[in-house]
Amino acid sequence: MAGAPAVRVVRTVAAVRAARAELPGPVGLVPTMGALHEGHLSLLRRARGECRSLVASLFVNPAQFGPGEDFARYPRDEERDARLFAETGVDLLFAPGIEEIYPPGHATTVTVGGAEERPEGLARPGHFTGVATVVTALLSIVAPDRAYLGEKDAQQLAVVSRLVRDLALPVEVVACPTVRDPDGLALSSRNVYLSQEERRQALSLSAGLRAAEAAFAGGVRDASELRRIVSGRVSSQPLAVLDYVSLADGEMREEIEGEVRGEAVLSLAARVGGTRLIDNVRLRP
Ligand code: AMP
């Protein structure tokens, strides 16, 4: 779609509030850290189809990266992203500088109880507080009617849904399915870090989840067995180092021991070469 008009970019809280006030509702928000891929685009298209106005945000949030993580080298290409935002029909792009979100003296954080004790939270101390804080700020600044989030980041989706309920924020969270490459690899901005061989071995993540899904469909309900199917696949790849495999209830609040009785989320994180990847599937009896 060459020749889409340039997207309107605003960089300050005051400017986005003023522009948002002029937009006809319902207003959809798609928060991103940029380096857009088809996963992001699927959220944008869905929101475009369901809302009269579409706002996107582009902010690489330092607070959700731990020391030693990839904040400094996270892929950034605002020009390309702006073109894609324009092509998907974004009405307003909020792309603030860091000091706009974290002005001097910023001292307030949002912590969702329990999030730091679940596997992804344990693996990345402070990560979900960083996520919850920035999402709360974005929801307060943009005041969308709906916020579109990907199931790819399952615990993030659970944390945001929880905080919206607990704080009675006037927004509907819309969960969007994970977009994958045809061979199964879940799309991620971090996939660009993978060498060809690492990418090949990274397929064990989705293959392991699919194998467990098939076993579940075939009647396997034992949580340890389902976790073992996933870890077996990933561990067979020399460049893949498993961080965790988790099988939790549908809201990802507790690990399931014994038999799976209701809806469950099977998730994992693994380092493939130097790149940390996550993936998950939802199991529905
Ligand atoms: P990020 O830019 O990584 O913060 O992601 C922005 C949004 O896109 C989040 O709600 C993610 O869950 C979602 N997202 C990222 N990758 C995918 C994917 N492969 N499929 C669907 N949604 C995704």
mmCIF file of C-alpha atoms in Angstrom, residues 12-282:
data_model
loop_
_atom_site.group_PDB
_atom_site.id
_atom_site.type_symbol
_atom_site.label_atom_id
_atom_site.label_comp_id
_atom_site.label_asym_id
_atom_site.label_seq_id
_atom_site.Cartn_x
_atom_site.Cartn_y
_atom_site.Cartn_z
ATOM 1 C CA THR A 12 4.145 14.655 24.527
ATOM 2 C CA VAL A 13 1.420 13.711 26.987
ATOM 3 C CA ALA A 14 -0.250 17.087 26.463
ATOM 4 C CA ALA A 15 -0.272 16.698 22.666
ATOM 5 C CA VAL A 16 -1.651 13.161 22.677
ATOM 6 C CA ARG A 17 -4.390 14.119 25.149
ATOM 7 C CA ALA A 18 -5.429 17.073 22.992
ATOM 8 C CA ALA A 19 -5.408 14.975 19.807
ATOM 9 C CA ARG A 20 -7.245 12.084 21.456
ATOM 10 C CA ALA A 21 -10.033 14.412 22.587
ATOM 11 C CA GLU A 22 -10.801 15.120 18.929
ATOM 12 C CA LEU A 23 -10.994 11.447 17.876
ATOM 13 C CA PRO A 24 -14.403 9.825 17.437
ATOM 14 C CA GLY A 25 -14.911 6.749 19.634
ATOM 15 C CA PRO A 26 -14.552 3.938 20.175
ATOM 16 C CA VAL A 27 -10.805 4.499 20.322
ATOM 17 C CA GLY A 28 -8.490 1.469 20.144
ATOM 18 C CA LEU A 29 -4.922 1.477 21.463
ATOM 19 C CA VAL A 30 -2.152 -0.879 20.375
ATOM 20 C CA PRO A 31 0.896 -0.436 22.620
ATOM 21 C CA THR A 32 4.194 -1.531 21.031
ATOM 22 C CA MET A 33 7.937 -1.273 21.437
ATOM 23 C CA GLY A 34 8.323 -0.950 17.667
ATOM 24 C CA ALA A 35 10.414 -3.142 15.322
ATOM 25 C CA LEU A 36 7.045 -4.063 13.891
ATOM 26 C CA HIS A 37 6.279 -7.480 12.437
ATOM 27 C CA GLU A 38 3.135 -9.307 11.347
ATOM 28 C CA GLY A 39 2.222 -9.986 15.001
ATOM 29 C CA HIS A 40 1.953 -6.262 15.694
ATOM 30 C CA LEU A 41 0.196 -5.718 12.371
ATOM 31 C CA SER A 42 -2.446 -8.314 13.245
ATOM 32 C CA LEU A 43 -3.284 -6.339 16.415
ATOM 33 C CA LEU A 44 -3.394 -3.087 14.456
ATOM 34 C CA ARG A 45 -5.663 -4.549 11.756
ATOM 35 C CA ARG A 46 -8.004 -6.052 14.307
ATOM 36 C CA ALA A 47 -8.225 -2.754 16.199
ATOM 37 C CA ARG A 48 -8.656 -0.858 12.917
ATOM 38 C CA GLY A 49 -11.590 -3.109 12.054
ATOM 39 C CA GLU A 50 -13.270 -2.800 15.453
ATOM 40 C CA CYS A 51 -12.703 0.836 16.419
ATOM 41 C CA ARG A 52 -13.511 4.150 14.792
ATOM 42 C CA SER A 53 -10.163 5.598 15.794
ATOM 43 C CA LEU A 54 -6.838 3.853 16.149
ATOM 44 C CA VAL A 55 -3.992 5.008 18.348
ATOM 45 C CA ALA A 56 -0.664 3.179 18.545
ATOM 46 C CA SER A 57 2.190 3.798 20.912
ATOM 47 C CA LEU A 58 5.866 3.265 20.249
ATOM 48 C CA PHE A 59 7.970 3.264 23.385
ATOM 49 C CA VAL A 60 10.862 0.987 24.300
ATOM 50 C CA ASN A 61 10.215 0.974 28.027
ATOM 51 C CA PRO A 62 13.493 0.894 29.961
ATOM 52 C CA ALA A 63 11.709 -0.101 33.174
ATOM 53 C CA GLN A 64 10.790 -3.532 31.843
ATOM 54 C CA PHE A 65 14.360 -4.482 30.910
ATOM 55 C CA GLY A 66 16.614 -5.890 33.613
ATOM 56 C CA PRO A 67 20.290 -5.080 33.972
ATOM 57 C CA GLY A 68 22.165 -7.151 31.396
ATOM 58 C CA GLU A 69 19.090 -7.445 29.144
ATOM 59 C CA ASP A 70 18.907 -6.049 25.621
ATOM 60 C CA PHE A 71 17.505 -2.520 26.178
ATOM 61 C CA ALA A 72 20.466 -0.816 24.494
ATOM 62 C CA ARG A 73 20.501 -3.088 21.458
ATOM 63 C CA TYR A 74 16.725 -3.640 21.149
ATOM 64 C CA PRO A 75 15.945 -3.146 17.414
ATOM 65 C CA ARG A 76 14.774 0.398 16.685
ATOM 66 C CA ASP A 77 13.666 1.745 13.294
ATOM 67 C CA GLU A 78 11.101 4.478 13.792
ATOM 68 C CA GLU A 79 11.000 5.468 10.121
ATOM 69 C CA ARG A 80 10.025 1.970 8.987
ATOM 70 C CA ASP A 81 7.583 1.579 11.890
ATOM 71 C CA ALA A 82 5.941 4.932 11.094
ATOM 72 C CA ARG A 83 5.377 3.779 7.517
ATOM 73 C CA LEU A 84 3.772 0.526 8.701
ATOM 74 C CA PHE A 85 1.627 2.365 11.252
ATOM 75 C CA ALA A 86 0.451 4.637 8.425
ATOM 76 C CA GLU A 87 -0.284 1.706 6.123
ATOM 77 C CA THR A 88 -2.415 -0.034 8.735
ATOM 78 C CA GLY A 89 -4.475 3.118 9.185
ATOM 79 C CA VAL A 90 -3.216 4.406 12.547
ATOM 80 C CA ASP A 91 -4.778 7.820 13.206
ATOM 81 C CA LEU A 92 -2.351 8.858 15.889
ATOM 82 C CA LEU A 93 1.062 7.560 16.916
ATOM 83 C CA PHE A 94 2.254 8.360 20.426
ATOM 84 C CA ALA A 95 6.050 8.081 20.429
ATOM 85 C CA PRO A 96 7.234 9.750 23.613
ATOM 86 C CA GLY A 97 10.789 10.284 24.794
ATOM 87 C CA ILE A 98 11.762 8.536 28.022
ATOM 88 C CA GLU A 99 11.488 11.695 30.143
ATOM 89 C CA GLU A 100 7.901 12.203 28.996
ATOM 90 C CA ILE A 101 6.890 8.913 30.646
ATOM 91 C CA TYR A 102 9.433 9.052 33.472
ATOM 92 C CA PRO A 103 9.880 12.745 34.275
ATOM 93 C CA PRO A 104 12.481 13.714 36.863
ATOM 94 C CA GLY A 105 11.268 12.655 40.288
ATOM 95 C CA HIS A 106 9.049 9.876 38.915
ATOM 96 C CA ALA A 107 8.533 7.576 41.906
ATOM 97 C CA THR A 108 5.316 5.615 41.379
ATOM 98 C CA THR A 109 5.191 2.039 40.188
ATOM 99 C CA VAL A 110 2.371 -0.453 39.714
ATOM 100 C CA THR A 111 2.899 -4.003 40.935
ATOM 101 C CA VAL A 112 0.366 -6.728 40.270
ATOM 102 C CA GLY A 113 0.359 -9.091 43.221
ATOM 103 C CA GLY A 114 1.844 -12.483 42.462
ATOM 104 C CA ALA A 115 3.183 -11.559 39.022
ATOM 105 C CA GLU A 116 6.772 -11.541 40.208
ATOM 106 C CA GLU A 117 6.390 -15.046 41.660
ATOM 107 C CA ARG A 118 5.235 -16.685 38.437
ATOM 108 C CA PRO A 119 7.903 -18.203 36.159
ATOM 109 C CA GLU A 120 8.382 -15.298 33.743
ATOM 110 C CA GLY A 121 8.350 -12.841 36.651
ATOM 111 C CA LEU A 122 10.865 -14.914 38.592
ATOM 112 C CA ALA A 123 13.126 -15.098 35.548
ATOM 113 C CA ARG A 124 12.948 -11.333 35.001
ATOM 114 C CA PRO A 125 12.790 -9.569 38.385
ATOM 115 C CA GLY A 126 11.027 -6.202 38.081
ATOM 116 C CA HIS A 127 9.883 -6.880 34.515
ATOM 117 C CA PHE A 128 6.150 -7.003 35.199
ATOM 118 C CA THR A 129 6.268 -3.998 37.481
ATOM 119 C CA GLY A 130 7.875 -2.177 34.553
ATOM 120 C CA VAL A 131 5.157 -3.449 32.218
ATOM 121 C CA ALA A 132 2.266 -2.701 34.595
ATOM 122 C CA THR A 133 3.602 0.790 35.312
ATOM 123 C CA VAL A 134 3.983 1.789 31.668
ATOM 124 C CA VAL A 135 0.673 0.235 30.601
ATOM 125 C CA THR A 136 -1.147 2.041 33.413
ATOM 126 C CA ALA A 137 0.486 5.295 32.284
ATOM 127 C CA LEU A 138 -0.384 4.684 28.608
ATOM 128 C CA LEU A 139 -3.998 3.837 29.467
ATOM 129 C CA SER A 140 -4.251 6.964 31.588
ATOM 130 C CA ILE A 141 -2.671 9.175 28.908
ATOM 131 C CA VAL A 142 -4.495 7.833 25.839
ATOM 132 C CA ALA A 143 -7.734 6.806 27.581
ATOM 133 C CA PRO A 144 -8.685 4.250 24.916
ATOM 134 C CA ASP A 145 -11.967 2.348 24.967
ATOM 135 C CA ARG A 146 -10.107 -0.848 24.032
ATOM 136 C CA ALA A 147 -6.502 -1.993 24.337
ATOM 137 C CA TYR A 148 -5.274 -4.759 22.017
ATOM 138 C CA LEU A 149 -2.640 -7.145 23.370
ATOM 139 C CA GLY A 150 -1.058 -10.295 21.992
ATOM 140 C CA GLU A 151 -1.434 -13.761 23.496
ATOM 141 C CA LYS A 152 2.224 -14.261 22.517
ATOM 142 C CA ASP A 153 3.114 -12.520 25.795
ATOM 143 C CA ALA A 154 0.733 -14.616 27.855
ATOM 144 C CA GLN A 155 1.747 -13.522 31.313
ATOM 145 C CA GLN A 156 1.855 -9.887 30.234
ATOM 146 C CA LEU A 157 -1.711 -10.252 28.994
ATOM 147 C CA ALA A 158 -2.713 -11.848 32.304
ATOM 148 C CA VAL A 159 -0.998 -9.074 34.299
ATOM 149 C CA VAL A 160 -2.618 -6.282 32.280
ATOM 150 C CA SER A 161 -6.061 -7.922 32.444
ATOM 151 C CA ARG A 162 -5.643 -8.235 36.221
ATOM 152 C CA LEU A 163 -4.602 -4.641 36.724
ATOM 153 C CA VAL A 164 -7.459 -3.343 34.560
ATOM 154 C CA ARG A 165 -9.922 -5.345 36.677
ATOM 155 C CA ASP A 166 -8.345 -4.519 40.029
ATOM 156 C CA LEU A 167 -8.093 -0.780 39.359
ATOM 157 C CA ALA A 168 -11.455 -0.704 37.511
ATOM 158 C CA LEU A 169 -9.809 1.038 34.574
ATOM 159 C CA PRO A 170 -12.447 1.964 31.980
ATOM 160 C CA VAL A 171 -10.942 -0.020 29.129
ATOM 161 C CA GLU A 172 -11.648 -3.382 27.541
ATOM 162 C CA VAL A 173 -8.586 -5.607 27.048
ATOM 163 C CA VAL A 174 -8.790 -7.489 23.751
ATOM 164 C CA ALA A 175 -6.588 -10.596 23.485
ATOM 165 C CA CYS A 176 -5.263 -11.367 19.988
ATOM 166 C CA PRO A 177 -3.898 -14.755 18.888
ATOM 167 C CA THR A 178 -0.191 -15.386 18.368
ATOM 168 C CA VAL A 179 1.020 -14.918 14.812
ATOM 169 C CA ARG A 180 3.634 -17.451 13.666
ATOM 170 C CA ASP A 181 5.861 -17.982 10.700
ATOM 171 C CA PRO A 182 4.592 -20.860 8.517
ATOM 172 C CA ASP A 183 7.100 -23.220 10.206
ATOM 173 C CA GLY A 184 5.659 -22.430 13.639
ATOM 174 C CA LEU A 185 8.138 -19.923 15.079
ATOM 175 C CA ALA A 186 6.233 -17.254 17.006
ATOM 176 C CA LEU A 187 7.012 -13.831 15.560
ATOM 177 C CA SER A 188 9.067 -11.633 17.842
ATOM 178 C CA SER A 189 11.094 -8.479 17.359
ATOM 179 C CA ARG A 190 13.965 -10.463 18.920
ATOM 180 C CA ASN A 191 13.958 -13.088 16.127
ATOM 181 C CA VAL A 192 16.284 -10.792 14.155
ATOM 182 C CA TYR A 193 19.040 -11.707 16.629
ATOM 183 C CA LEU A 194 18.913 -15.392 15.587
ATOM 184 C CA SER A 195 21.463 -16.933 13.215
ATOM 185 C CA GLN A 196 20.118 -19.379 10.643
ATOM 186 C CA GLU A 197 21.102 -22.376 12.771
ATOM 187 C CA GLU A 198 19.706 -20.807 15.957
ATOM 188 C CA ARG A 199 16.466 -20.097 14.183
ATOM 189 C CA ARG A 200 16.267 -23.730 13.078
ATOM 190 C CA GLN A 201 16.791 -24.937 16.638
ATOM 191 C CA ALA A 202 14.336 -22.354 17.965
ATOM 192 C CA LEU A 203 11.605 -24.250 16.122
ATOM 193 C CA SER A 204 11.821 -26.788 18.969
ATOM 194 C CA LEU A 205 9.902 -24.328 21.178
ATOM 195 C CA SER A 206 6.749 -24.280 19.078
ATOM 196 C CA ALA A 207 7.237 -27.941 18.106
ATOM 197 C CA GLY A 208 7.360 -28.903 21.803
ATOM 198 C CA LEU A 209 4.227 -26.904 22.555
ATOM 199 C CA ARG A 210 2.439 -28.424 19.572
ATOM 200 C CA ALA A 211 3.443 -31.928 20.652
ATOM 201 C CA ALA A 212 2.065 -31.296 24.146
ATOM 202 C CA GLU A 213 -1.089 -29.806 22.640
ATOM 203 C CA ALA A 214 -1.546 -32.951 20.548
ATOM 204 C CA ALA A 215 -0.994 -35.148 23.611
ATOM 205 C CA PHE A 216 -3.542 -33.072 25.512
ATOM 206 C CA ALA A 217 -6.037 -33.432 22.661
ATOM 207 C CA GLY A 218 -5.339 -37.173 22.816
ATOM 208 C CA GLY A 219 -6.334 -37.260 26.473
ATOM 209 C CA VAL A 220 -3.083 -36.702 28.412
ATOM 210 C CA ARG A 221 -3.993 -34.615 31.494
ATOM 211 C CA ASP A 222 -0.978 -35.102 33.730
ATOM 212 C CA ALA A 223 0.723 -31.715 34.142
ATOM 213 C CA SER A 224 4.234 -33.130 34.652
ATOM 214 C CA GLU A 225 3.890 -35.297 31.566
ATOM 215 C CA LEU A 226 2.773 -32.321 29.456
ATOM 216 C CA ARG A 227 5.664 -30.195 30.739
ATOM 217 C CA ARG A 228 8.058 -33.087 30.047
ATOM 218 C CA ILE A 229 6.949 -33.332 26.404
ATOM 219 C CA VAL A 230 7.897 -29.686 25.901
ATOM 220 C CA SER A 231 11.204 -29.823 27.769
ATOM 221 C CA GLY A 232 12.196 -33.005 25.925
ATOM 222 C CA ARG A 233 11.867 -31.324 22.548
ATOM 223 C CA VAL A 234 13.699 -28.161 23.530
ATOM 224 C CA SER A 235 16.486 -29.955 25.401
ATOM 225 C CA SER A 236 17.267 -32.064 22.333
ATOM 226 C CA GLN A 237 18.637 -28.924 20.652
ATOM 227 C CA PRO A 238 22.226 -28.154 21.678
ATOM 228 C CA LEU A 239 21.921 -24.372 21.207
ATOM 229 C CA ALA A 240 18.643 -24.135 23.155
ATOM 230 C CA VAL A 241 18.809 -23.766 26.925
ATOM 231 C CA LEU A 242 15.456 -24.055 28.608
ATOM 232 C CA ASP A 243 14.680 -21.435 31.229
ATOM 233 C CA TYR A 244 11.328 -22.887 32.359
ATOM 234 C CA VAL A 245 8.257 -24.764 31.196
ATOM 235 C CA SER A 246 5.103 -23.794 33.043
ATOM 236 C CA LEU A 247 1.606 -25.203 33.001
ATOM 237 C CA ALA A 248 -0.705 -22.801 34.773
ATOM 238 C CA ASP A 249 -4.408 -22.076 35.139
ATOM 239 C CA GLY A 250 -6.072 -19.876 32.494
ATOM 240 C CA GLU A 251 -5.208 -16.659 34.359
ATOM 241 C CA MET A 252 -1.663 -17.864 34.993
ATOM 242 C CA ARG A 253 -1.919 -17.348 38.717
ATOM 243 C CA GLU A 254 -0.867 -20.819 39.852
ATOM 244 C CA GLU A 255 1.152 -23.715 38.573
ATOM 245 C CA ILE A 256 -0.932 -26.849 37.991
ATOM 246 C CA GLU A 257 0.210 -29.976 39.808
ATOM 247 C CA GLY A 258 -1.402 -33.320 39.041
ATOM 248 C CA GLU A 259 -4.261 -33.305 36.609
ATOM 249 C CA VAL A 260 -5.328 -30.486 34.288
ATOM 250 C CA ARG A 261 -9.038 -29.898 34.886
ATOM 251 C CA GLY A 262 -9.932 -26.605 33.217
ATOM 252 C CA GLU A 263 -8.421 -24.218 30.720
ATOM 253 C CA ALA A 264 -4.645 -23.993 31.104
ATOM 254 C CA VAL A 265 -1.685 -22.123 29.673
ATOM 255 C CA LEU A 266 1.437 -24.020 28.734
ATOM 256 C CA SER A 267 4.321 -21.575 28.407
ATOM 257 C CA LEU A 268 8.072 -21.612 28.191
ATOM 258 C CA ALA A 269 11.155 -19.476 27.926
ATOM 259 C CA ALA A 270 14.446 -20.591 26.440
ATOM 260 C CA ARG A 271 17.715 -19.038 25.436
ATOM 261 C CA VAL A 272 18.719 -19.968 21.916
ATOM 262 C CA GLY A 273 22.271 -18.805 21.366
ATOM 263 C CA GLY A 274 22.221 -15.394 23.029
ATOM 264 C CA THR A 275 18.531 -14.746 22.436
ATOM 265 C CA ARG A 276 15.811 -15.277 25.005
ATOM 266 C CA LEU A 277 12.534 -16.422 23.435
ATOM 267 C CA ILE A 278 9.104 -17.110 24.941
ATOM 268 C CA ASP A 279 6.093 -18.945 23.569
ATOM 269 C CA ASN A 280 2.870 -20.513 24.824
ATOM 270 C CA VAL A 281 -0.322 -22.302 23.897
ATOM 271 C CA ARG A 282 -3.682 -22.347 25.569
#
